[in-house]
PDB file of C-alpha atoms and ligand atoms in Angstrom:
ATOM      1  CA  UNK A   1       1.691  46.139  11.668  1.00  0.00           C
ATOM      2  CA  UNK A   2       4.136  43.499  12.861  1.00  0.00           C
ATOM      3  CA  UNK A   3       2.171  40.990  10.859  1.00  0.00           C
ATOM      4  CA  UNK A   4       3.839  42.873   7.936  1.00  0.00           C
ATOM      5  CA  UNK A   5       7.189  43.653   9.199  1.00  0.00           C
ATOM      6  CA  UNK A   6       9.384  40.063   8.571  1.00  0.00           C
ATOM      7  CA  UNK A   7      11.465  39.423  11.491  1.00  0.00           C
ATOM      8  CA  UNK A   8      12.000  35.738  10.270  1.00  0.00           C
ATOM      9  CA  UNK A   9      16.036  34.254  10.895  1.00  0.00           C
ATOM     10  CA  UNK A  10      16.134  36.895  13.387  1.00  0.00           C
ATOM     11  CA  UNK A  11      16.767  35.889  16.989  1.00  0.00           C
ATOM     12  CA  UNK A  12      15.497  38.540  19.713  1.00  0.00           C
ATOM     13  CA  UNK A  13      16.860  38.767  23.486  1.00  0.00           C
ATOM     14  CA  UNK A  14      13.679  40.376  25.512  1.00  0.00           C
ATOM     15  CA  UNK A  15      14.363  41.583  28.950  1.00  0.00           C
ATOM     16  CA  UNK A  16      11.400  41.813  31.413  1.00  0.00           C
ATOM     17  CA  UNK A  17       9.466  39.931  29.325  1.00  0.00           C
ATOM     18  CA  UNK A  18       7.323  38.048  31.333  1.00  0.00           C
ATOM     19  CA  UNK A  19       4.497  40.496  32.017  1.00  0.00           C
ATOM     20  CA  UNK A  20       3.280  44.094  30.630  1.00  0.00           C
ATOM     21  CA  UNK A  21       5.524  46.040  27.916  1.00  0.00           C
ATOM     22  CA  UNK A  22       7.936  43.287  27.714  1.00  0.00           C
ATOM     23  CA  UNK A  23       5.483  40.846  27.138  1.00  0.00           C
ATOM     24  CA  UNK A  24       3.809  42.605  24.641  1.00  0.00           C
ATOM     25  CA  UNK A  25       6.948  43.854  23.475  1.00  0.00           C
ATOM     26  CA  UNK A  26       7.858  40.012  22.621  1.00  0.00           C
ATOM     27  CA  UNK A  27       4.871  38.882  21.375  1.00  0.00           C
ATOM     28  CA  UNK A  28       4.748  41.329  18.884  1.00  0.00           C
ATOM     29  CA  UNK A  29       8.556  40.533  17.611  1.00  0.00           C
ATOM     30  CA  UNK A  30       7.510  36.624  17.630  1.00  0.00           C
ATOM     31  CA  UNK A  31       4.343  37.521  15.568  1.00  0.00           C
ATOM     32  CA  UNK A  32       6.733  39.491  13.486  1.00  0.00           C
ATOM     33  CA  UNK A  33       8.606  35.589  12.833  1.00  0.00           C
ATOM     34  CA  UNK A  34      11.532  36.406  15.656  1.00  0.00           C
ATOM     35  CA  UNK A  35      12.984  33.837  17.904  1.00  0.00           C
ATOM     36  CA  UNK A  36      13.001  34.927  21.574  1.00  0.00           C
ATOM     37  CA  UNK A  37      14.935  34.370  24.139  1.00  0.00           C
ATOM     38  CA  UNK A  38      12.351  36.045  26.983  1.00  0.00           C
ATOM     39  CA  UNK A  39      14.499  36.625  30.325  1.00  0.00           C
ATOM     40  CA  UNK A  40      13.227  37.993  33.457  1.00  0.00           C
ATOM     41  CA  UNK A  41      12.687  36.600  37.486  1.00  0.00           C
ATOM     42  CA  UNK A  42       9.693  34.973  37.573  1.00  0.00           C
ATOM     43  CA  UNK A  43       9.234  31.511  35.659  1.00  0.00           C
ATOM     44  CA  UNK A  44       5.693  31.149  35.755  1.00  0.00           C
ATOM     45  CA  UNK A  45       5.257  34.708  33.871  1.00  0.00           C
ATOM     46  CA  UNK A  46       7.599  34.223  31.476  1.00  0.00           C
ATOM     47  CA  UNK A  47       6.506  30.072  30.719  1.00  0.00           C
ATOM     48  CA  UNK A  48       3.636  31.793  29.781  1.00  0.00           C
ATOM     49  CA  UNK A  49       4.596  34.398  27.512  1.00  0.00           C
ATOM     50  CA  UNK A  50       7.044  31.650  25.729  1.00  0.00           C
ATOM     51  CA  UNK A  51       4.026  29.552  25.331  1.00  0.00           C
ATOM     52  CA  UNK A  52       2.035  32.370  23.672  1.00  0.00           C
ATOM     53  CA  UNK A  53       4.323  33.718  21.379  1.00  0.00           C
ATOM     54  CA  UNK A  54       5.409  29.829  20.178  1.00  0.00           C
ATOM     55  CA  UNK A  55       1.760  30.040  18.741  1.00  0.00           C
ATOM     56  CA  UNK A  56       3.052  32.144  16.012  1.00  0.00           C
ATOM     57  CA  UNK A  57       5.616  28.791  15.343  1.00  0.00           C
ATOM     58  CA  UNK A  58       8.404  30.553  16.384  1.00  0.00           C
ATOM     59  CA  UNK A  59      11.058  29.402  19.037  1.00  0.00           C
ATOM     60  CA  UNK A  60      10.723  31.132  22.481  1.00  0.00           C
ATOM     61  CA  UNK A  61      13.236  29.719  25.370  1.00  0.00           C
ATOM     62  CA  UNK A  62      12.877  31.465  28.497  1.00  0.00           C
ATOM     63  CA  UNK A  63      16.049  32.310  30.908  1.00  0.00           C
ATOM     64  CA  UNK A  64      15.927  33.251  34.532  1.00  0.00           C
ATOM     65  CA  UNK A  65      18.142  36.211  35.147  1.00  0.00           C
ATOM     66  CA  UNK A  66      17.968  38.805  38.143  1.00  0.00           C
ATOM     67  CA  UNK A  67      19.691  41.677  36.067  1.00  0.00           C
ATOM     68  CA  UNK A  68      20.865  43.207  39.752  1.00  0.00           C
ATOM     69  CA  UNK A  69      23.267  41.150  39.467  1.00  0.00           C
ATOM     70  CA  UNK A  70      26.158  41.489  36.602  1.00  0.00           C
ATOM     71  CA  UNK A  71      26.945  37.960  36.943  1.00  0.00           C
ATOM     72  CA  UNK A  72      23.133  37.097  36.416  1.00  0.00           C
ATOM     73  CA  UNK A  73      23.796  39.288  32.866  1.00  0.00           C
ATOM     74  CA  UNK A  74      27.075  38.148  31.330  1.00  0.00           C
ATOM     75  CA  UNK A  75      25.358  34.569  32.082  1.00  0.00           C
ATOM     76  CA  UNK A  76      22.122  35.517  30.441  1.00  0.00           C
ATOM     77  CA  UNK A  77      23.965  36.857  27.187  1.00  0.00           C
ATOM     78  CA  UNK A  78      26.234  33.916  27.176  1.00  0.00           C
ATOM     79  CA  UNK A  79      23.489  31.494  27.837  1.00  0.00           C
ATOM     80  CA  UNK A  80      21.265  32.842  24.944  1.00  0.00           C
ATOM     81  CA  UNK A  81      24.128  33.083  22.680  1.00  0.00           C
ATOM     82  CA  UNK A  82      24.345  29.630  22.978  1.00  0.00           C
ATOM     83  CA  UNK A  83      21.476  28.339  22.755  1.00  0.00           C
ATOM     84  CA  UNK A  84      20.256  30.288  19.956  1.00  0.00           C
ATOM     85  CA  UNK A  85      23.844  30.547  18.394  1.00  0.00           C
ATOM     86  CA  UNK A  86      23.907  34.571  18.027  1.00  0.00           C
ATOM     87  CA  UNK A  87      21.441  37.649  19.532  1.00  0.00           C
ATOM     88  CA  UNK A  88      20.482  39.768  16.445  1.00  0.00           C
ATOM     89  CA  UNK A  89      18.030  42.338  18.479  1.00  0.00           C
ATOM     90  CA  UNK A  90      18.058  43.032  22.315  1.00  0.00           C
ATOM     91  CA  UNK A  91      15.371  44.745  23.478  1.00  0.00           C
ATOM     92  CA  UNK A  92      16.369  46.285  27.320  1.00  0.00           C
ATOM     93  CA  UNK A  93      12.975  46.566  28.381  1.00  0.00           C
ATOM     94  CA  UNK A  94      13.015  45.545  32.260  1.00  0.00           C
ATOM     95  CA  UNK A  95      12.617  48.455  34.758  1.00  0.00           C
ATOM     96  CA  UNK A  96      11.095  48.920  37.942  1.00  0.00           C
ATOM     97  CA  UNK A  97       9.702  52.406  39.284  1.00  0.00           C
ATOM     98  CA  UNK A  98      11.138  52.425  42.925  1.00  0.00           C
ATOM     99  CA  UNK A  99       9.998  54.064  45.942  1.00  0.00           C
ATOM    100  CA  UNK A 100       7.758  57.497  45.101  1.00  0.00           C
ATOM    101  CA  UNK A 101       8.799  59.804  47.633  1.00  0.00           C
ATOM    102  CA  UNK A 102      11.163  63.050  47.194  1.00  0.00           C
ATOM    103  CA  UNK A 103      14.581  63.356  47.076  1.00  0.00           C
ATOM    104  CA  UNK A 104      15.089  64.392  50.680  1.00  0.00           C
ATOM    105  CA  UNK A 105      13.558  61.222  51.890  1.00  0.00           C
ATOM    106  CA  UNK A 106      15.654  58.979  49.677  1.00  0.00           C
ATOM    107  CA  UNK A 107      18.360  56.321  50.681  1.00  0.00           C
ATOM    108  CA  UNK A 108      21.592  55.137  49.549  1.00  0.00           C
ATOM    109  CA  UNK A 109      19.566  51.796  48.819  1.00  0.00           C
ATOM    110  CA  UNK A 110      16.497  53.358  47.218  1.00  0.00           C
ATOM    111  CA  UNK A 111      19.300  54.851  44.290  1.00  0.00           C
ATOM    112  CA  UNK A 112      21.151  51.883  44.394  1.00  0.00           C
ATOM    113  CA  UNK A 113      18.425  49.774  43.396  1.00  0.00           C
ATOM    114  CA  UNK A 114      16.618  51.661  40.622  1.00  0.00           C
ATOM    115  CA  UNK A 115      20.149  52.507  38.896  1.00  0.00           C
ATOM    116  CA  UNK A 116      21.137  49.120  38.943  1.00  0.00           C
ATOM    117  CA  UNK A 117      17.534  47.928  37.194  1.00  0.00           C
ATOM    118  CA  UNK A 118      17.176  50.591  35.011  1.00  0.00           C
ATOM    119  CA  UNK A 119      20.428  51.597  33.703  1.00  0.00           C
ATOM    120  CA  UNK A 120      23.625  49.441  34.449  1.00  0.00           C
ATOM    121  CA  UNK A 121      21.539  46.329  33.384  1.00  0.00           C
ATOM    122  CA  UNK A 122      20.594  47.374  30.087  1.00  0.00           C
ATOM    123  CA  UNK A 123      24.116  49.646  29.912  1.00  0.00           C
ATOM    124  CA  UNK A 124      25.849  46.047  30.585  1.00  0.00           C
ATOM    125  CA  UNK A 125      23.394  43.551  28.502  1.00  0.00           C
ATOM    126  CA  UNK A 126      23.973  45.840  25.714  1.00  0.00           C
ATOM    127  CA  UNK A 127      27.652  45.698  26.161  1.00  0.00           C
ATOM    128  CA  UNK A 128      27.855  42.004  26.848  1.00  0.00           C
ATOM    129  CA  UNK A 129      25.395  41.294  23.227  1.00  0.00           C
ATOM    130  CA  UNK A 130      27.445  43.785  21.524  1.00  0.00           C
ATOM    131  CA  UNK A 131      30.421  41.716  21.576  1.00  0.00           C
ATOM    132  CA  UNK A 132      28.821  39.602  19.203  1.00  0.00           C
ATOM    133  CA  UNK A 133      26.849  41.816  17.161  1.00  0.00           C
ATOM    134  CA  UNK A 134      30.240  43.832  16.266  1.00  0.00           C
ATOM    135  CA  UNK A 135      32.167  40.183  15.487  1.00  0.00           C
ATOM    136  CA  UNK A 136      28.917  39.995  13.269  1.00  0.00           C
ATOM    137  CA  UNK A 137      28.568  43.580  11.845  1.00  0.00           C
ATOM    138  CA  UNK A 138      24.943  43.509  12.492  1.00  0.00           C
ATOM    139  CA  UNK A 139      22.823  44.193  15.545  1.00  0.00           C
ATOM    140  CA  UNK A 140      20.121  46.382  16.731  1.00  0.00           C
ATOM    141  CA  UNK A 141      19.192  47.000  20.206  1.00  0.00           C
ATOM    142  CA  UNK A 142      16.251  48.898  21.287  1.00  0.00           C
ATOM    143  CA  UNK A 143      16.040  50.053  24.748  1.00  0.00           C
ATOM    144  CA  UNK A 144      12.689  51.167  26.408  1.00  0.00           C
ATOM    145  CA  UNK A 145      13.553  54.541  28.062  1.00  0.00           C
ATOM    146  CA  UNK A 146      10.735  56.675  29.518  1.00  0.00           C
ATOM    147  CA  UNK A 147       9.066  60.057  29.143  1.00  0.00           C
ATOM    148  CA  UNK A 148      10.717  60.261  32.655  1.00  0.00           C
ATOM    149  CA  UNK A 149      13.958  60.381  30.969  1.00  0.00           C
ATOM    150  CA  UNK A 150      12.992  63.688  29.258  1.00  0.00           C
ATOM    151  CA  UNK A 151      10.434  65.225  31.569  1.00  0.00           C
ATOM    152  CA  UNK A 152      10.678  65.556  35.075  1.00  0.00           C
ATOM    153  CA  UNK A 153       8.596  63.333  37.251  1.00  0.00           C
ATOM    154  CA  UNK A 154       8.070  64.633  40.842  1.00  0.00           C
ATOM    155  CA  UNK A 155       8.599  61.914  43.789  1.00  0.00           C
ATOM    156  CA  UNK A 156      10.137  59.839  40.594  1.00  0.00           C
ATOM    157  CA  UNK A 157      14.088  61.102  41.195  1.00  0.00           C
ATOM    158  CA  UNK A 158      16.095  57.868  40.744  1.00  0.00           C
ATOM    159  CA  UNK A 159      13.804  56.764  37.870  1.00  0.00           C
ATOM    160  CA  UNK A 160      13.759  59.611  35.960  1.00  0.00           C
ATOM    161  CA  UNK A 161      17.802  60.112  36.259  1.00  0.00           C
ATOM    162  CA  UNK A 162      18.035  56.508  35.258  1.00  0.00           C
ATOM    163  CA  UNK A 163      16.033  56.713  32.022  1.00  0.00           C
ATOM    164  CA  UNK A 164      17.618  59.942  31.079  1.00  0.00           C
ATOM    165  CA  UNK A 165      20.963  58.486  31.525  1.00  0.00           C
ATOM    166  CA  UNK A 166      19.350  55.305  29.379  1.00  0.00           C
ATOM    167  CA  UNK A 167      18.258  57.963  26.393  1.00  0.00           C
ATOM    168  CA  UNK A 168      22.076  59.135  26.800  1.00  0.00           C
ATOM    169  CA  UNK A 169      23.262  55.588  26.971  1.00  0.00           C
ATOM    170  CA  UNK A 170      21.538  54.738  24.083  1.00  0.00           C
ATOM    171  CA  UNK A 171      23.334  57.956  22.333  1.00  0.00           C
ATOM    172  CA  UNK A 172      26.475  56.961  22.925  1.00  0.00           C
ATOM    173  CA  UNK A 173      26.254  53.662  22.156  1.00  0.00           C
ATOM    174  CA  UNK A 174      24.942  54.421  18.334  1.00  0.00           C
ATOM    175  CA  UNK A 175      28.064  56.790  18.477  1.00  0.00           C
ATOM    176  CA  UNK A 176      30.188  54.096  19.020  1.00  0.00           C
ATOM    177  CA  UNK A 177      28.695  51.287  17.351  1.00  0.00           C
ATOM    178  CA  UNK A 178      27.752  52.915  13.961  1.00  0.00           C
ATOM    179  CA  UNK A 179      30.768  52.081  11.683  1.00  0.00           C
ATOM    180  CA  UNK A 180      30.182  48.419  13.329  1.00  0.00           C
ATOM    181  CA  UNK A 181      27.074  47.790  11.743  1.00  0.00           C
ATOM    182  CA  UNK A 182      25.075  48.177  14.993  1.00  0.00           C
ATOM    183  CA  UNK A 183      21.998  50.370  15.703  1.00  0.00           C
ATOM    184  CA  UNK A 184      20.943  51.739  19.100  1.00  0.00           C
ATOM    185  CA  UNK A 185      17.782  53.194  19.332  1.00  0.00           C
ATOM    186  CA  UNK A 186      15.155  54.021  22.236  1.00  0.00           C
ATOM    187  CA  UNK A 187      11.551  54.248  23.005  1.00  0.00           C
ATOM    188  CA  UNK A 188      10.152  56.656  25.359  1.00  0.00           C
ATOM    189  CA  UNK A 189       6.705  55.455  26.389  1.00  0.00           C
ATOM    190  CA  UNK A 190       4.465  57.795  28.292  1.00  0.00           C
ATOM    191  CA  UNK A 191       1.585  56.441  31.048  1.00  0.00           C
ATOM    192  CA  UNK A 192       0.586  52.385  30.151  1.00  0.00           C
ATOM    193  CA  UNK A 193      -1.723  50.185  31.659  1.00  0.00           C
ATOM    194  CA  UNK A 194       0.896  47.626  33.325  1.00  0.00           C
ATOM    195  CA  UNK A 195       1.571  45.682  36.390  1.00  0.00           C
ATOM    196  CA  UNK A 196       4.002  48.767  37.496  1.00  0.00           C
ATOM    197  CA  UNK A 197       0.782  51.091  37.494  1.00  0.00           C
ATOM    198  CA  UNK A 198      -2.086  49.634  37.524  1.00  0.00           C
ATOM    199  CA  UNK A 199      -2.994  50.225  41.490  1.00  0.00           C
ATOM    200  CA  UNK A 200      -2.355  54.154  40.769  1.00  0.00           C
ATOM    201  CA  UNK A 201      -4.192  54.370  37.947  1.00  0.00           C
ATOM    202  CA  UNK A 202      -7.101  53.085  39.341  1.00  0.00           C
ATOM    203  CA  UNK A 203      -7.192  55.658  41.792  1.00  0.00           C
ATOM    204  CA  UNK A 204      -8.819  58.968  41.414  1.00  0.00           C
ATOM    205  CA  UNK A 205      -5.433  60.918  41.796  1.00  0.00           C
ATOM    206  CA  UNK A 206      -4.460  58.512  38.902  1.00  0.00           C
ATOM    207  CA  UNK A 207      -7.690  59.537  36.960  1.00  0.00           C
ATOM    208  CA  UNK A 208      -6.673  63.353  37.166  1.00  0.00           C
ATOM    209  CA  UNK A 209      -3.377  62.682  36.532  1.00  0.00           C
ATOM    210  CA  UNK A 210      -4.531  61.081  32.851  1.00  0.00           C
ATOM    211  CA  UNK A 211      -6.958  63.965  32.325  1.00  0.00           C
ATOM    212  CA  UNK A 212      -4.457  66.335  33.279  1.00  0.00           C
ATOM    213  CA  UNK A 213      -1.132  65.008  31.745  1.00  0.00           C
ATOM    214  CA  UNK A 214      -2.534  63.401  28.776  1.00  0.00           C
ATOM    215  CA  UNK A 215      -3.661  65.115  26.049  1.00  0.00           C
ATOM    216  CA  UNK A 216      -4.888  62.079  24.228  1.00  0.00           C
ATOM    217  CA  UNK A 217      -6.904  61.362  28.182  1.00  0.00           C
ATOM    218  CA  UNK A 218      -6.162  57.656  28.368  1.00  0.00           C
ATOM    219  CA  UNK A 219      -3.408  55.368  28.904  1.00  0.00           C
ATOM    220  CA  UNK A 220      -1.496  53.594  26.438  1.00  0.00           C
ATOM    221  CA  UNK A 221      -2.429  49.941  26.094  1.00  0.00           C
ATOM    222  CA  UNK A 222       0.734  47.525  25.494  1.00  0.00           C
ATOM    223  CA  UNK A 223       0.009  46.690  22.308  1.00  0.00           C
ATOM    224  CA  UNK A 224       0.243  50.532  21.328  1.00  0.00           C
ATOM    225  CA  UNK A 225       4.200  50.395  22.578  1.00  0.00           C
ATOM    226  CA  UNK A 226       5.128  47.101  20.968  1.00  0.00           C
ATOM    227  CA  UNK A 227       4.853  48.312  16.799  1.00  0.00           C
ATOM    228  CA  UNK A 228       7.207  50.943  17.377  1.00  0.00           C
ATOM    229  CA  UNK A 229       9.780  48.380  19.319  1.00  0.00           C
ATOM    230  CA  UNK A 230       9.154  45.668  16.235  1.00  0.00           C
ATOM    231  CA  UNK A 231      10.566  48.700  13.906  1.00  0.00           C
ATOM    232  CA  UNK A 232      13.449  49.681  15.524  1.00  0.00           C
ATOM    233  CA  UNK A 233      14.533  45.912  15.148  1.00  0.00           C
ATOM    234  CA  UNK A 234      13.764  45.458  11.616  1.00  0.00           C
ATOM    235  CA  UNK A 235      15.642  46.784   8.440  1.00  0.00           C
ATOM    236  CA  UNK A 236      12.636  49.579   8.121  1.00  0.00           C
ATOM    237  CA  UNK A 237      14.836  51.297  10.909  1.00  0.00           C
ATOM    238  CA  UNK A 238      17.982  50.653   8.662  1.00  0.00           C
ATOM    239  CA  UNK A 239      19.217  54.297   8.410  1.00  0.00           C
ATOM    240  CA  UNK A 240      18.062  55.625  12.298  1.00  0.00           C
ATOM    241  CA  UNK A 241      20.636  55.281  15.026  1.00  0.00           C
ATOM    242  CA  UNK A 242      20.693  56.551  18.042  1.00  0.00           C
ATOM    243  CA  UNK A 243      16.619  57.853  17.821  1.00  0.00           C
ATOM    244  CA  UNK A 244      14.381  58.166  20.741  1.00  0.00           C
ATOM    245  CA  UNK A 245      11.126  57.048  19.871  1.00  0.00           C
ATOM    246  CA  UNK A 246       8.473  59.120  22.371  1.00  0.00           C
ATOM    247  CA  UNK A 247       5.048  56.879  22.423  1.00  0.00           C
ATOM    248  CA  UNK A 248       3.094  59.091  24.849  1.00  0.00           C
ATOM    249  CA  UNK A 249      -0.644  60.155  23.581  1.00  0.00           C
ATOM    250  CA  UNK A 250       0.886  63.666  23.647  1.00  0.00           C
ATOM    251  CA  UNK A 251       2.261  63.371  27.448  1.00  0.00           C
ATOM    252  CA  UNK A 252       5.289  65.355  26.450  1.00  0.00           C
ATOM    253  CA  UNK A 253       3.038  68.292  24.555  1.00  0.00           C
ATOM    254  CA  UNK A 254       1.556  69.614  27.688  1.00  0.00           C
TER     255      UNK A 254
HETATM  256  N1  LIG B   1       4.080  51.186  32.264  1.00  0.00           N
HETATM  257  C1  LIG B   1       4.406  52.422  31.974  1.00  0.00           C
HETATM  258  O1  LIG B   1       3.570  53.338  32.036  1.00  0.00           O
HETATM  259  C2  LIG B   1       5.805  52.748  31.553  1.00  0.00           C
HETATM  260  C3  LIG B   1       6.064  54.058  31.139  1.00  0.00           C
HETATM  261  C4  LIG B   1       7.346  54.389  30.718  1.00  0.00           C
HETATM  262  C5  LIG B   1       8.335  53.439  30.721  1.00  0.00           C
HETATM  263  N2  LIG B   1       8.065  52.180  31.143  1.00  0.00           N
HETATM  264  C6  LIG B   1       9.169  51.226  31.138  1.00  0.00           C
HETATM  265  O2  LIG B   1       8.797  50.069  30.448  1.00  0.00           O
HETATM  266  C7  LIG B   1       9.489  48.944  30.979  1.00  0.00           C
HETATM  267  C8  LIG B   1       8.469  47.867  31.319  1.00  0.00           C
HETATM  268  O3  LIG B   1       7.569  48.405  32.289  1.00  0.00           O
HETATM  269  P1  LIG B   1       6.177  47.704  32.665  1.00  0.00           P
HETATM  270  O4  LIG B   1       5.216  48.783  32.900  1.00  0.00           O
HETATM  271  O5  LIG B   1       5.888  46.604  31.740  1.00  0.00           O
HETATM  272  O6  LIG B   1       6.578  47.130  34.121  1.00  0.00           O
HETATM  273  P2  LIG B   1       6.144  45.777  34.848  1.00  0.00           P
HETATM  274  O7  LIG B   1       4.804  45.348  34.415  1.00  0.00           O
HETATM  275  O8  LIG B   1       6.384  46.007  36.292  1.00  0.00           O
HETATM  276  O9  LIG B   1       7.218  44.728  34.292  1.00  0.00           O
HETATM  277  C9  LIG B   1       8.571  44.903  34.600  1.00  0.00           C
HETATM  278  C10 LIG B   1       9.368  43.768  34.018  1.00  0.00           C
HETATM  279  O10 LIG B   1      10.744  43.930  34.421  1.00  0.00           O
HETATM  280  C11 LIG B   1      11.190  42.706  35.009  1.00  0.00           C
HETATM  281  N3  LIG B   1      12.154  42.980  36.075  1.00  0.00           N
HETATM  282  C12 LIG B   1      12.033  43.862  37.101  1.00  0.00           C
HETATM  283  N4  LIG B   1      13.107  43.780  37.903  1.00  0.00           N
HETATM  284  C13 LIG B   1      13.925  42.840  37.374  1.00  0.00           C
HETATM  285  C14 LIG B   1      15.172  42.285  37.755  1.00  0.00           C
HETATM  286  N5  LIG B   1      15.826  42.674  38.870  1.00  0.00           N
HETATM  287  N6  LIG B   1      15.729  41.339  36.976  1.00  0.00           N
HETATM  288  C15 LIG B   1      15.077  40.887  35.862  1.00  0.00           C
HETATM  289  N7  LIG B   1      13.896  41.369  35.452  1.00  0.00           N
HETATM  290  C16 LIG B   1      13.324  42.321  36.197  1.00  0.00           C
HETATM  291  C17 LIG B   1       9.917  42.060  35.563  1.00  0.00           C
HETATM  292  O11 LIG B   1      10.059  40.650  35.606  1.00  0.00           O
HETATM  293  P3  LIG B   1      10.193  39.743  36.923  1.00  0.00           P
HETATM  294  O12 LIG B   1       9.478  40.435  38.037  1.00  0.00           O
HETATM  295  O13 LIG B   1       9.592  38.439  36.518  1.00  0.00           O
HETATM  296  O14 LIG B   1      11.660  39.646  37.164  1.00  0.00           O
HETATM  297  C18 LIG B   1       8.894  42.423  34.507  1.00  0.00           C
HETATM  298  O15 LIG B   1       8.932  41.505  33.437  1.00  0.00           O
HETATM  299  C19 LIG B   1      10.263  49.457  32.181  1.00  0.00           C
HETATM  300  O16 LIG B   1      11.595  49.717  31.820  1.00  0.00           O
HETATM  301  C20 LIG B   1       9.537  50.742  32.532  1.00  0.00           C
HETATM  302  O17 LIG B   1      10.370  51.667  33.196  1.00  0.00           O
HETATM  303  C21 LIG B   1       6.827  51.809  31.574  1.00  0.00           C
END
């Protein structure tokens, strides 16, 4: 499908991009004819996704960014901005799970921690690219949310506040940014085969949970998440704002 959408001129700002969704996630928008600027921790990962997706001739730069830290994100924006000249798309992709225990066991560091990942990061890339995007009247970002956002997940407290508070985020932010010319939309994916979840999944309390929880009774490959991400950032999203986009095999039915 992203072989047919025409992302070409457009430059795309990939968060967590150097393994699972966000990899994917970029790969798809460079196939697609984007330029990528791929930022996440680890350079290894991410030389190699920047490698991969230049074999569809389009320009991937990587950028090292811990997005704990909002220094580490106003430099990120700034530093892609220039290199590239302008972000058109931002896809806030990079999350982490946290700790899986329940709220009574929690610390003041286990919040902290998964807050700071999965919502003021994207809550203050998006801010920091919108800048531009308004100065532009044109932008779209696209932030990967969760099923956990709209469904509780027991043991999964901070995560699941975090992504509902990134569905929300990405609500108000279309409210906002609307009569600028910028879109803000969301996917919620359900249960993929990633790095985050791979040693669960394997396990037979992982097996019943796909049986049980999934009416479709797999898991989502990365591939399956990306098409949806590549339309939210091309003009065949040009009338939705503000959407969120479940990808789940039915997760959400049951
Ligand atoms: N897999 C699923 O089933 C699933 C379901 C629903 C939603 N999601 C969401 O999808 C997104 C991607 O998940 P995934 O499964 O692909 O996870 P993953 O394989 O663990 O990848 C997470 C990505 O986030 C980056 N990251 C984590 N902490 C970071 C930090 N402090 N600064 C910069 N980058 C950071 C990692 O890069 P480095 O380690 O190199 O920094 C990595 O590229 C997340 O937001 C997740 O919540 C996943």
């Amino acid at each position: 499908m992203s072989a047919r959408i025409d992302l070409g001129g457009t430059v795309a700002l990939v968060t967590g991009a150097s393994r699972g969704l966000g990899r994917s996630i970029a790969l798809a928008l460079g196939e697609a004819g984007a330029d990528l600027a791929l930022a996440a921790r680890n350079r290894e990962d991410l030389e190699r996704t920047a490698a991969d997706a230049a074999k569809h001739g389009v320009r991937a730069e990587i950028f090292l960014a811990d997005l704990t830290a909002p220094a580490a994100i106003e430099a990120l924006v700034a530093d892609a901005e220039r290199a590239f000249g302008r972000v058109d798309v931002l896809v806030n992709n990079a999350g982490i799970a946290g700790r899986e225990v329940p709220v009574h066991e929690l610390s003041a560091e286990d919040w902290d921690r998964v807050l700071a990942v999965n919502l003021r990061a994207p809550a203050l890339c998006a801010g920091a690219v919108a800048r531009g995007m308004i100065a532009r009247r044109r932008g779209r970002i696209v932030n990967v949310a969760s099923i956990g956002g709209l469904t509780p997940l027991a043991r999964m407290a901070p995560y699941c506040a975090a992504k509902a508070g990134l569905v929300q985020l990405t609500r108000v932010m279309a409210l906002e940014l609307a009569r600028h010319g910028v879109q803000v939309n969301c996917v919620c994916p359900g249960y993929f085969a990633t790095p985050m979840n791979e040693e669960f999944f394997a396990t037979r309390a992982g097996q019943d949970v796909i049986q049980r929880s999934i009416p479709m009774r797999r898991l989502g490959e990365p591939a399956e998440l990306a098409p949806a991400v590549v339309l939210l950032a091309s003009d065949g999203a040009s009338f939705m704002t503000g959407s969120v986009v479940v990808v789940d095999g039915g997760h959400t039915l049951t």
